[in-house]
């Protein structure tokens, strides 16, 4: 899809911004089990988007500010893929690890100051392990400092039409100024697939080997839904349990976002229920 076509999708989604607050859906909302998808906490927000047309099939609190947690890393990887596409880095590029990067709070890969890590391993560590230390190392390599990289992330968010998002770090670790919306996370999910089809496969990675150790992921939805191929989970205390799920099934594409889940299990059940309810409405390509 061309950038022009993608801009039309953004414009289409922008038309929805004027709708009434709260839960608004397509006509078939009553096919979804209310106990599963109804807001269960003040942190809850959700949206389901047709990945081919940008049509919003379901939304609840989709434009209210929310804490992204590790969903932030979707933009960190967007910036990484963009650098790869431009030829500024490759999978084999090695990046130094600073004391700042190594000092990040878990979840982390455990890289040490003075070590190096290649881009391919870094991407897998972020997708599978949600490694905060690796996200910071990438940010420093691409942006000079993590602060400068976060500013670049926010600028990119505006270019993509993400009007309710501000980034202040590359990992999603707690920062009171780091906010987003469920709609913005759906836009980012759509952009990742459309702009980087050659790198998108990374989001389906469920494990990888680092220093001889098998590291397994914790995105259980990948195994629960046919066609699930990403994208990211996230949690900090202020956010609750977040997930952006992408589906590609027999020519149909869908992105579903759930934010503020009470537990990982409940969050997963919510997003699975939404996908099962709305995938039949998605247009085939």
Coordinates of N, CA and C in Angstrom, one line a residue, residues 105-234:
X105 N 15.8 -1.2 34.4 CA 15.0 -2.2 35.3 C 14.5 -3.3 34.4
X106 N 14.3 -4.5 35.0 CA 13.7 -5.6 34.3 C 12.3 -5.2 33.8
X107 N 11.9 -5.9 32.7 CA 12.5 -7.1 32.1 C 13.7 -6.7 31.3
X108 N 14.7 -7.5 31.3 CA 16.0 -7.2 30.6 C 16.7 -8.4 30.2
X109 N 17.6 -8.3 29.2 CA 18.3 -9.4 28.7 C 19.6 -9.7 29.5
X110 N 20.0 -8.6 30.2 CA 21.2 -8.8 31.1 C 22.5 -8.4 30.4
X111 N 22.4 -7.6 29.4 CA 23.7 -7.1 28.7 C 24.5 -6.2 29.6
X112 N 25.8 -6.2 29.5 CA 26.7 -5.5 30.4 C 27.3 -4.3 29.7
X113 N 27.7 -3.3 30.5 CA 28.4 -2.2 29.9 C 29.7 -2.6 29.2
X114 N 29.9 -2.1 28.0 CA 31.1 -2.5 27.2 C 30.9 -3.6 26.3
X115 N 29.8 -4.4 26.5 CA 29.5 -5.4 25.5 C 28.9 -4.8 24.3
X116 N 28.7 -5.7 23.3 CA 28.0 -5.2 22.1 C 26.8 -6.2 21.8
X117 N 25.8 -5.8 21.1 CA 24.7 -6.7 20.7 C 24.4 -6.3 19.2
X118 N 24.1 -7.3 18.4 CA 23.8 -7.1 17.0 C 22.3 -6.8 16.9
X119 N 21.9 -6.1 15.8 CA 20.6 -5.6 15.6 C 19.6 -6.8 15.6
X120 N 19.9 -7.9 14.9 CA 19.0 -9.0 14.8 C 18.6 -9.5 16.2
X121 N 19.6 -9.7 17.0 CA 19.4 -10.2 18.4 C 18.6 -9.2 19.2
X122 N 18.9 -7.9 19.0 CA 18.2 -6.9 19.7 C 16.7 -6.9 19.4
X123 N 16.4 -7.0 18.2 CA 15.0 -7.0 17.8 C 14.3 -8.2 18.4
X124 N 14.9 -9.4 18.4 CA 14.3 -10.6 19.0 C 14.2 -10.4 20.5
X125 N 15.2 -9.8 21.1 CA 15.1 -9.6 22.6 C 14.0 -8.7 23.0
X126 N 13.7 -7.7 22.1 CA 12.6 -6.7 22.4 C 11.2 -7.4 22.2
X127 N 11.1 -8.1 21.1 CA 9.8 -8.8 20.8 C 9.5 -9.9 21.8
X128 N 10.5 -10.7 22.1 CA 10.2 -11.9 22.9 C 10.4 -11.6 24.4
X129 N 11.4 -11.0 24.8 CA 11.8 -10.8 26.2 C 11.3 -9.4 26.7
X130 N 10.9 -8.5 25.7 CA 10.6 -7.1 26.1 C 11.7 -6.5 26.9
X131 N 12.9 -6.7 26.4 CA 14.1 -6.3 27.2 C 14.3 -4.8 27.2
X132 N 14.2 -4.2 28.4 CA 14.4 -2.7 28.5 C 15.8 -2.3 28.3
X133 N 16.8 -3.1 28.7 CA 18.2 -2.7 28.5 C 18.5 -2.7 27.0
X134 N 17.9 -3.6 26.2 CA 18.2 -3.6 24.8 C 17.5 -2.5 24.1
X135 N 16.3 -2.1 24.5 CA 15.6 -1.0 23.9 C 16.4 0.3 24.1
X136 N 17.0 0.5 25.3 CA 17.8 1.7 25.6 C 19.0 1.7 24.7
X137 N 19.7 0.5 24.5 CA 20.9 0.4 23.7 C 20.5 0.8 22.2
X138 N 19.4 0.3 21.7 CA 19.0 0.7 20.4 C 18.7 2.2 20.3
X139 N 18.1 2.7 21.3 CA 17.8 4.2 21.3 C 19.0 5.0 21.2
X140 N 20.0 4.6 22.0 CA 21.3 5.4 22.1 C 22.0 5.3 20.7
X141 N 22.0 4.1 20.1 CA 22.7 3.9 18.9 C 22.0 4.7 17.7
X142 N 20.7 4.7 17.7 CA 20.0 5.4 16.6 C 19.8 6.9 16.9
X143 N 19.7 7.3 18.1 CA 19.3 8.6 18.4 C 20.4 9.5 19.1
X144 N 21.5 8.8 19.5 CA 22.5 9.5 20.2 C 22.4 9.4 21.7
X145 N 21.2 9.8 22.2 CA 20.8 9.5 23.6 C 19.4 9.0 23.6
X146 N 19.0 8.4 24.7 CA 17.6 7.9 24.7 C 16.6 9.0 24.7
X147 N 16.9 10.1 25.3 CA 16.1 11.3 25.3 C 15.8 11.8 23.9
X148 N 16.9 11.9 23.2 CA 16.8 12.4 21.8 C 16.0 11.4 20.9
X149 N 16.2 10.1 21.2 CA 15.5 9.1 20.4 C 14.0 9.2 20.7
X150 N 13.7 9.4 22.0 CA 12.2 9.5 22.4 C 11.6 10.7 21.7
X151 N 12.3 11.8 21.5 CA 11.8 12.9 20.8 C 11.5 12.6 19.4
X152 N 12.4 11.8 18.8 CA 12.2 11.3 17.4 C 11.0 10.4 17.3
X153 N 10.8 9.5 18.3 CA 9.7 8.7 18.4 C 8.4 9.5 18.4
X154 N 8.3 10.5 19.2 CA 7.1 11.3 19.2 C 6.9 12.0 17.9
X155 N 7.9 12.5 17.3 CA 7.8 13.2 16.0 C 7.2 12.2 15.0
X156 N 7.7 11.0 15.0 CA 7.2 9.9 14.1 C 5.8 9.6 14.4
X157 N 5.4 9.6 15.6 CA 4.0 9.3 16.0 C 3.1 10.4 15.3
X158 N 3.5 11.6 15.4 CA 2.7 12.7 14.7 C 2.6 12.5 13.2
X159 N 3.7 12.1 12.6 CA 3.6 11.8 11.2 C 2.6 10.7 10.8
X160 N 2.5 9.7 11.7 CA 1.6 8.6 11.5 C 0.1 8.9 11.9
X161 N -0.1 10.1 12.4 CA -1.5 10.5 12.9 C -1.8 10.1 14.3
X162 N -0.8 9.8 15.1 CA -1.0 9.4 16.5 C -0.9 10.7 17.3
X163 N -2.1 11.3 17.5 CA -2.2 12.6 18.1 C -2.2 12.6 19.6
X164 N -2.5 11.5 20.2 CA -2.6 11.4 21.7 C -1.4 10.8 22.3
X165 N -0.2 10.7 21.6 CA 0.9 9.9 22.2 C 2.1 10.8 22.4
X166 N 2.8 10.7 23.5 CA 4.1 11.3 23.8 C 5.0 10.2 24.4
X167 N 6.2 10.1 23.8 CA 7.2 9.2 24.3 C 8.3 9.9 25.0
X168 N 8.7 9.4 26.1 CA 9.9 9.9 26.9 C 11.0 8.9 27.1
X169 N 10.7 7.7 26.7 CA 11.8 6.7 26.7 C 11.5 5.6 25.7
X170 N 12.4 4.7 25.5 CA 12.3 3.7 24.4 C 11.7 2.4 24.9
X171 N 11.6 2.3 26.2 CA 11.2 1.0 26.7 C 9.8 0.9 27.2
X172 N 9.2 2.0 27.7 CA 7.9 1.9 28.3 C 8.0 1.8 29.8
X173 N 9.2 1.9 30.4 CA 9.3 2.0 31.9 C 8.6 3.2 32.4
X174 N 8.1 3.2 33.6 CA 7.2 4.3 34.1 C 7.8 5.7 33.9
X175 N 7.0 6.6 33.3 CA 7.3 8.0 33.2 C 6.0 8.7 33.1
X176 N 5.7 9.7 34.0 CA 4.4 10.3 34.0 C 4.0 11.1 32.7
X177 N 5.0 11.4 31.9 CA 4.8 12.1 30.7 C 4.6 11.2 29.4
X178 N 4.7 9.9 29.7 CA 4.6 9.0 28.5 C 3.2 8.5 28.5
X179 N 2.4 8.9 27.5 CA 1.0 8.5 27.3 C 0.7 8.2 25.9
X180 N -0.4 7.5 25.7 CA -0.9 7.1 24.4 C -2.4 6.9 24.5
X181 N -3.0 6.4 23.4 CA -4.4 6.0 23.4 C -4.5 4.6 22.7
X182 N -5.6 4.0 22.9 CA -5.8 2.7 22.2 C -5.8 2.9 20.7
X183 N -6.4 4.0 20.2 CA -6.5 4.3 18.8 C -5.1 4.5 18.2
X184 N -4.3 5.2 19.0 CA -2.9 5.5 18.5 C -2.1 4.1 18.4
X185 N -2.3 3.2 19.3 CA -1.6 2.0 19.2 C -2.1 1.1 18.1
X186 N -3.4 1.2 17.7 CA -3.9 0.5 16.5 C -3.3 1.1 15.3
X187 N -3.2 2.5 15.2 CA -2.6 3.1 14.1 C -1.1 2.6 13.9
X188 N -0.4 2.5 15.0 CA 1.0 2.1 14.9 C 1.1 0.6 14.5
X189 N 0.2 -0.2 15.0 CA 0.1 -1.6 14.5 C -0.1 -1.7 13.0
X190 N -1.0 -0.9 12.5 CA -1.3 -0.9 11.1 C 0.0 -0.4 10.3
X191 N 0.6 0.6 10.8 CA 1.8 1.2 10.1 C 2.9 0.2 10.1
X192 N 3.1 -0.6 11.1 CA 4.2 -1.5 11.2 C 4.1 -2.6 10.1
X193 N 2.9 -3.1 9.9 CA 2.7 -4.1 8.9 C 2.8 -3.5 7.5
X194 N 2.2 -2.3 7.2 CA 2.2 -1.8 5.9 C 3.5 -1.3 5.5
X195 N 4.3 -0.7 6.4 CA 5.5 0.0 6.0 C 6.7 -1.0 6.0
X196 N 6.6 -2.1 6.8 CA 7.8 -2.9 6.9 C 7.4 -4.4 6.7
X197 N 6.9 -4.8 5.6 CA 6.5 -6.2 5.4 C 7.7 -7.1 5.4
X198 N 8.9 -6.7 5.1 CA 10.0 -7.6 5.1 C 10.6 -7.8 6.6
X199 N 10.2 -6.9 7.5 CA 10.7 -7.1 8.9 C 9.5 -7.6 9.8
X200 N 8.3 -7.5 9.3 CA 7.2 -7.8 10.2 C 7.2 -9.2 10.8
X201 N 7.8 -10.1 10.2 CA 7.8 -11.5 10.7 C 8.4 -11.6 12.1
X202 N 9.2 -10.6 12.5 CA 9.8 -10.7 13.8 C 8.7 -10.7 14.9
X203 N 7.6 -10.1 14.7 CA 6.6 -10.0 15.7 C 5.9 -11.4 16.0
X204 N 6.1 -12.4 15.1 CA 5.6 -13.7 15.4 C 6.6 -14.6 16.1
X205 N 7.8 -14.1 16.4 CA 8.8 -14.8 17.1 C 8.4 -15.2 18.6
X206 N 8.4 -16.4 18.9 CA 8.0 -16.8 20.3 C 9.2 -17.2 21.2
X207 N 10.3 -17.4 20.6 CA 11.5 -17.7 21.4 C 12.8 -17.5 20.6
X208 N 13.9 -17.4 21.2 CA 15.2 -17.3 20.5 C 16.3 -17.7 21.5
X209 N 17.4 -18.0 21.0 CA 18.6 -18.4 21.8 C 19.6 -17.3 21.9
X210 N 20.0 -17.0 23.2 CA 21.0 -16.0 23.4 C 22.0 -16.6 24.4
X211 N 23.3 -16.5 24.0 CA 24.4 -17.1 24.8 C 24.1 -18.6 25.2
X212 N 23.5 -19.3 24.3 CA 23.2 -20.7 24.5 C 22.0 -21.0 25.3
X213 N 21.2 -20.0 25.7 CA 20.1 -20.2 26.5 C 18.8 -19.9 25.7
X214 N 17.8 -20.8 25.8 CA 16.5 -20.5 25.1 C 15.7 -19.6 25.9
X215 N 15.3 -18.5 25.3 CA 14.5 -17.5 25.9 C 13.1 -17.5 25.3
X216 N 12.1 -17.8 26.1 CA 10.7 -17.9 25.6 C 9.9 -16.6 25.9
X217 N 9.0 -16.4 25.0 CA 8.1 -15.2 25.1 C 6.9 -15.4 26.0
X218 N 6.2 -14.3 26.2 CA 5.0 -14.4 27.1 C 3.7 -13.9 26.4
X219 N 3.8 -13.8 25.1 CA 2.5 -13.4 24.3 C 1.8 -14.7 24.0
X220 N 0.9 -15.1 24.9 CA 0.2 -16.4 24.8 C -0.9 -16.3 23.7
X221 N -1.3 -15.1 23.3 CA -2.3 -15.0 22.3 C -1.8 -15.6 20.9
X222 N -0.5 -15.5 20.7 CA 0.0 -16.0 19.4 C -0.4 -17.5 19.2
X223 N -0.5 -18.2 20.3 CA -0.9 -19.7 20.2 C -2.4 -19.9 20.4
X224 N -3.1 -18.9 20.7 CA -4.5 -19.0 20.9 C -5.4 -18.7 19.7
X225 N -4.9 -17.9 18.8 CA -5.7 -17.4 17.7 C -5.0 -17.8 16.3
X226 N -5.8 -18.4 15.5 CA -5.3 -18.7 14.1 C -5.0 -17.4 13.4
X227 N -3.9 -17.3 12.8 CA -3.5 -16.1 12.1 C -2.9 -15.0 12.9
X228 N -2.7 -15.2 14.2 CA -2.1 -14.2 15.0 C -0.6 -14.1 14.7
X229 N -0.1 -12.9 14.4 CA 1.3 -12.8 14.0 C 2.0 -11.6 14.7
X230 N 1.5 -11.3 15.9 CA 2.1 -10.2 16.7 C 0.9 -9.5 17.5
X231 N 1.2 -8.4 18.2 CA 2.4 -7.6 18.0 C 3.2 -7.5 19.3
X232 N 2.5 -7.0 20.4 CA 3.2 -6.7 21.6 C 2.3 -6.7 22.8
X233 N 2.9 -7.2 24.0 CA 2.2 -7.0 25.3 C 2.9 -6.0 26.1
X234 N 2.3 -5.6 27.2 CA 2.9 -4.6 28.1 C 2.3 -4.6 29.4

